[in-house]
mmCIF file with all atom_site columns, C-alpha atoms in Angstrom:
data_model
loop_
_atom_site.group_PDB
_atom_site.id
_atom_site.type_symbol
_atom_site.label_atom_id
_atom_site.label_alt_id
_atom_site.label_comp_id
_atom_site.label_asym_id
_atom_site.label_entity_id
_atom_site.label_seq_id
_atom_site.pdbx_PDB_ins_code
_atom_site.Cartn_x
_atom_site.Cartn_y
_atom_site.Cartn_z
_atom_site.occupancy
_atom_site.B_iso_or_equiv
_atom_site.pdbx_formal_charge
_atom_site.auth_seq_id
_atom_site.auth_comp_id
_atom_site.auth_asym_id
_atom_site.auth_atom_id
_atom_site.pdbx_PDB_model_num
ATOM 1  C CA . UNK A 1 1  ? 92.996  -15.490 129.654 1.00 71.00 ? 25  UNK A CA 1
ATOM 2  C CA . UNK A 1 2  ? 94.346  -14.330 126.301 1.00 85.00 ? 26  UNK A CA 1
ATOM 3  C CA . UNK A 1 3  ? 97.780  -15.565 127.443 1.00 84.00 ? 27  UNK A CA 1
ATOM 4  C CA . UNK A 1 4  ? 96.403  -19.075 127.719 1.00 87.00 ? 28  UNK A CA 1
ATOM 5  C CA . UNK A 1 5  ? 94.798  -18.920 124.286 1.00 92.00 ? 29  UNK A CA 1
ATOM 6  C CA . UNK A 1 6  ? 98.093  -17.770 122.791 1.00 93.00 ? 30  UNK A CA 1
ATOM 7  C CA . UNK A 1 7  ? 99.862  -20.569 124.681 1.00 93.00 ? 31  UNK A CA 1
ATOM 8  C CA . UNK A 1 8  ? 97.489  -23.197 123.297 1.00 94.00 ? 32  UNK A CA 1
ATOM 9  C CA . UNK A 1 9  ? 97.977  -21.844 119.777 1.00 95.00 ? 33  UNK A CA 1
ATOM 10 C CA . UNK A 1 10 ? 101.781 -21.901 120.097 1.00 94.00 ? 34  UNK A CA 1
ATOM 11 C CA . UNK A 1 11 ? 101.728 -25.411 121.540 1.00 95.00 ? 35  UNK A CA 1
ATOM 12 C CA . UNK A 1 12 ? 99.471  -26.645 118.727 1.00 97.00 ? 36  UNK A CA 1
ATOM 13 C CA . UNK A 1 13 ? 101.814 -25.126 116.140 1.00 96.00 ? 37  UNK A CA 1
ATOM 14 C CA . UNK A 1 14 ? 104.737 -26.863 117.842 1.00 94.00 ? 38  UNK A CA 1
ATOM 15 C CA . UNK A 1 15 ? 102.985 -30.233 117.805 1.00 96.00 ? 39  UNK A CA 1
ATOM 16 C CA . UNK A 1 16 ? 102.110 -29.745 114.151 1.00 96.00 ? 40  UNK A CA 1
ATOM 17 C CA . UNK A 1 17 ? 105.747 -28.936 113.391 1.00 93.00 ? 41  UNK A CA 1
ATOM 18 C CA . UNK A 1 18 ? 107.028 -32.031 115.222 1.00 91.00 ? 42  UNK A CA 1
ATOM 19 C CA . UNK A 1 19 ? 104.581 -34.300 113.422 1.00 92.00 ? 43  UNK A CA 1
ATOM 20 C CA . UNK A 1 20 ? 105.072 -32.907 109.908 1.00 92.00 ? 44  UNK A CA 1
ATOM 21 C CA . UNK A 1 21 ? 108.698 -31.789 109.626 1.00 85.00 ? 45  UNK A CA 1
ATOM 22 C CA . UNK A 1 22 ? 111.339 -34.139 108.291 1.00 83.00 ? 46  UNK A CA 1
ATOM 23 C CA . UNK A 1 23 ? 114.574 -32.364 109.234 1.00 84.00 ? 47  UNK A CA 1
ATOM 24 C CA . UNK A 1 24 ? 115.964 -32.636 112.735 1.00 81.00 ? 48  UNK A CA 1
ATOM 25 C CA . UNK A 1 25 ? 116.618 -28.899 113.033 1.00 83.00 ? 49  UNK A CA 1
ATOM 26 C CA . UNK A 1 26 ? 112.978 -28.020 112.351 1.00 88.00 ? 50  UNK A CA 1
ATOM 27 C CA . UNK A 1 27 ? 111.836 -30.698 114.805 1.00 87.00 ? 51  UNK A CA 1
ATOM 28 C CA . UNK A 1 28 ? 114.035 -29.142 117.506 1.00 84.00 ? 52  UNK A CA 1
ATOM 29 C CA . UNK A 1 29 ? 112.681 -25.705 116.604 1.00 87.00 ? 53  UNK A CA 1
ATOM 30 C CA . UNK A 1 30 ? 109.146 -27.026 117.034 1.00 91.00 ? 54  UNK A CA 1
ATOM 31 C CA . UNK A 1 31 ? 110.031 -28.532 120.408 1.00 88.00 ? 55  UNK A CA 1
ATOM 32 C CA . UNK A 1 32 ? 111.390 -25.160 121.506 1.00 86.00 ? 56  UNK A CA 1
ATOM 33 C CA . UNK A 1 33 ? 108.122 -23.566 120.410 1.00 90.00 ? 57  UNK A CA 1
ATOM 34 C CA . UNK A 1 34 ? 106.244 -26.044 122.607 1.00 90.00 ? 58  UNK A CA 1
ATOM 35 C CA . UNK A 1 35 ? 108.509 -25.250 125.582 1.00 86.00 ? 59  UNK A CA 1
ATOM 36 C CA . UNK A 1 36 ? 107.923 -21.529 125.102 1.00 86.00 ? 60  UNK A CA 1
ATOM 37 C CA . UNK A 1 37 ? 104.186 -22.180 125.010 1.00 90.00 ? 61  UNK A CA 1
ATOM 38 C CA . UNK A 1 38 ? 104.494 -23.949 128.360 1.00 86.00 ? 62  UNK A CA 1
ATOM 39 C CA . UNK A 1 39 ? 106.421 -20.944 129.714 1.00 84.00 ? 63  UNK A CA 1
ATOM 40 C CA . UNK A 1 40 ? 103.722 -18.591 128.514 1.00 85.00 ? 64  UNK A CA 1
ATOM 41 C CA . UNK A 1 41 ? 101.025 -20.668 130.192 1.00 86.00 ? 65  UNK A CA 1
ATOM 42 C CA . UNK A 1 42 ? 102.999 -20.691 133.473 1.00 81.00 ? 66  UNK A CA 1
ATOM 43 C CA . UNK A 1 43 ? 103.282 -16.919 133.410 1.00 81.00 ? 67  UNK A CA 1
ATOM 44 C CA . UNK A 1 44 ? 99.616  -16.588 132.391 1.00 82.00 ? 68  UNK A CA 1
ATOM 45 C CA . UNK A 1 45 ? 98.459  -18.731 135.303 1.00 81.00 ? 69  UNK A CA 1
ATOM 46 C CA . UNK A 1 46 ? 100.738 -16.801 137.631 1.00 78.00 ? 70  UNK A CA 1
ATOM 47 C CA . UNK A 1 47 ? 99.197  -13.530 136.517 1.00 78.00 ? 71  UNK A CA 1
ATOM 48 C CA . UNK A 1 48 ? 95.650  -14.858 136.762 1.00 80.00 ? 72  UNK A CA 1
ATOM 49 C CA . UNK A 1 49 ? 95.980  -16.450 140.202 1.00 81.00 ? 73  UNK A CA 1
ATOM 50 C CA . UNK A 1 50 ? 98.748  -14.397 141.806 1.00 78.00 ? 74  UNK A CA 1
ATOM 51 C CA . UNK A 1 51 ? 101.263 -17.243 141.901 1.00 74.00 ? 75  UNK A CA 1
ATOM 52 C CA . UNK A 1 52 ? 105.009 -17.229 141.271 1.00 73.00 ? 76  UNK A CA 1
ATOM 53 C CA . UNK A 1 53 ? 105.142 -18.820 137.821 1.00 69.00 ? 77  UNK A CA 1
ATOM 54 C CA . UNK A 1 54 ? 108.006 -16.629 136.652 1.00 73.00 ? 78  UNK A CA 1
ATOM 55 C CA . UNK A 1 55 ? 110.546 -18.649 138.633 1.00 77.00 ? 79  UNK A CA 1
ATOM 56 C CA . UNK A 1 56 ? 109.354 -21.890 137.045 1.00 73.00 ? 80  UNK A CA 1
ATOM 57 C CA . UNK A 1 57 ? 109.410 -20.230 133.615 1.00 75.00 ? 81  UNK A CA 1
ATOM 58 C CA . UNK A 1 58 ? 113.034 -19.167 134.123 1.00 79.00 ? 82  UNK A CA 1
ATOM 59 C CA . UNK A 1 59 ? 113.925 -22.737 135.099 1.00 78.00 ? 83  UNK A CA 1
ATOM 60 C CA . UNK A 1 60 ? 112.259 -24.090 131.955 1.00 77.00 ? 84  UNK A CA 1
ATOM 61 C CA . UNK A 1 61 ? 114.117 -21.523 129.827 1.00 80.00 ? 85  UNK A CA 1
ATOM 62 C CA . UNK A 1 62 ? 117.440 -22.593 131.358 1.00 84.00 ? 86  UNK A CA 1
ATOM 63 C CA . UNK A 1 63 ? 116.670 -26.266 130.741 1.00 80.00 ? 87  UNK A CA 1
ATOM 64 C CA . UNK A 1 64 ? 115.585 -25.480 127.173 1.00 79.00 ? 88  UNK A CA 1
ATOM 65 C CA . UNK A 1 65 ? 118.866 -23.667 126.519 1.00 84.00 ? 89  UNK A CA 1
ATOM 66 C CA . UNK A 1 66 ? 120.830 -26.705 127.715 1.00 84.00 ? 90  UNK A CA 1
ATOM 67 C CA . UNK A 1 67 ? 118.634 -28.979 125.602 1.00 81.00 ? 91  UNK A CA 1
ATOM 68 C CA . UNK A 1 68 ? 119.299 -26.876 122.510 1.00 82.00 ? 92  UNK A CA 1
ATOM 69 C CA . UNK A 1 69 ? 123.053 -27.015 123.079 1.00 86.00 ? 93  UNK A CA 1
ATOM 70 C CA . UNK A 1 70 ? 123.029 -30.799 123.420 1.00 86.00 ? 94  UNK A CA 1
ATOM 71 C CA . UNK A 1 71 ? 120.539 -31.266 120.580 1.00 82.00 ? 95  UNK A CA 1
ATOM 72 C CA . UNK A 1 72 ? 122.476 -29.143 118.117 1.00 84.00 ? 96  UNK A CA 1
ATOM 73 C CA . UNK A 1 73 ? 125.661 -30.950 119.092 1.00 87.00 ? 97  UNK A CA 1
ATOM 74 C CA . UNK A 1 74 ? 123.980 -34.267 118.299 1.00 82.00 ? 98  UNK A CA 1
ATOM 75 C CA . UNK A 1 75 ? 122.644 -32.934 115.003 1.00 82.00 ? 99  UNK A CA 1
ATOM 76 C CA . UNK A 1 76 ? 126.105 -31.755 113.958 1.00 85.00 ? 100 UNK A CA 1
ATOM 77 C CA . UNK A 1 77 ? 127.639 -35.122 114.906 1.00 84.00 ? 101 UNK A CA 1
ATOM 78 C CA . UNK A 1 78 ? 124.967 -37.045 112.998 1.00 79.00 ? 102 UNK A CA 1
ATOM 79 C CA . UNK A 1 79 ? 125.340 -34.760 109.982 1.00 81.00 ? 103 UNK A CA 1
ATOM 80 C CA . UNK A 1 80 ? 129.096 -35.311 109.920 1.00 85.00 ? 104 UNK A CA 1
ATOM 81 C CA . UNK A 1 81 ? 128.602 -39.077 110.038 1.00 80.00 ? 105 UNK A CA 1
ATOM 82 C CA . UNK A 1 82 ? 125.575 -39.477 107.735 1.00 76.00 ? 106 UNK A CA 1
ATOM 83 C CA . UNK A 1 83 ? 125.638 -36.198 105.727 1.00 78.00 ? 107 UNK A CA 1
ATOM 84 C CA . UNK A 1 84 ? 121.890 -35.780 106.251 1.00 76.00 ? 108 UNK A CA 1
ATOM 85 C CA . UNK A 1 85 ? 119.610 -34.349 108.919 1.00 73.00 ? 109 UNK A CA 1
ATOM 86 C CA . UNK A 1 86 ? 116.450 -35.975 107.599 1.00 77.00 ? 110 UNK A CA 1
ATOM 87 C CA . UNK A 1 87 ? 114.547 -37.699 110.392 1.00 74.00 ? 111 UNK A CA 1
ATOM 88 C CA . UNK A 1 88 ? 113.510 -40.552 108.101 1.00 73.00 ? 112 UNK A CA 1
ATOM 89 C CA . UNK A 1 89 ? 117.181 -41.379 107.460 1.00 69.00 ? 113 UNK A CA 1
ATOM 90 C CA . UNK A 1 90 ? 117.856 -41.542 111.192 1.00 67.00 ? 114 UNK A CA 1
ATOM 91 C CA . UNK A 1 91 ? 115.412 -44.337 111.967 1.00 66.00 ? 115 UNK A CA 1
ATOM 92 C CA . UNK A 1 92 ? 118.308 -46.771 112.157 1.00 64.00 ? 116 UNK A CA 1
ATOM 93 C CA . UNK A 1 93 ? 121.142 -45.383 114.263 1.00 59.00 ? 117 UNK A CA 1
ATOM 94 C CA . UNK A 1 94 ? 123.433 -48.376 113.873 1.00 59.00 ? 118 UNK A CA 1
ATOM 95 C CA . UNK A 1 95 ? 126.279 -48.525 111.499 1.00 54.00 ? 119 UNK A CA 1
#
């Protein structure tokens, strides 16, 4: 059960980071923290109930890696165009 408590703590820290951070890189880092918390809870449930949560956790890790690649590509493109990664500056994506 300690895995689940650690997962809840990591997820809460990720949500806090998404809600309070103003740079896109830190928001993506917080989202990754939330995904890793979900992975930890999958593995924790698998250990507690004898299920195969490791396969699902590996799938989530693969999807998270692809999401990071696309997200960082978007951040670099936005930074080259706007010269800022502040989330408040990105509220209007036109023009």
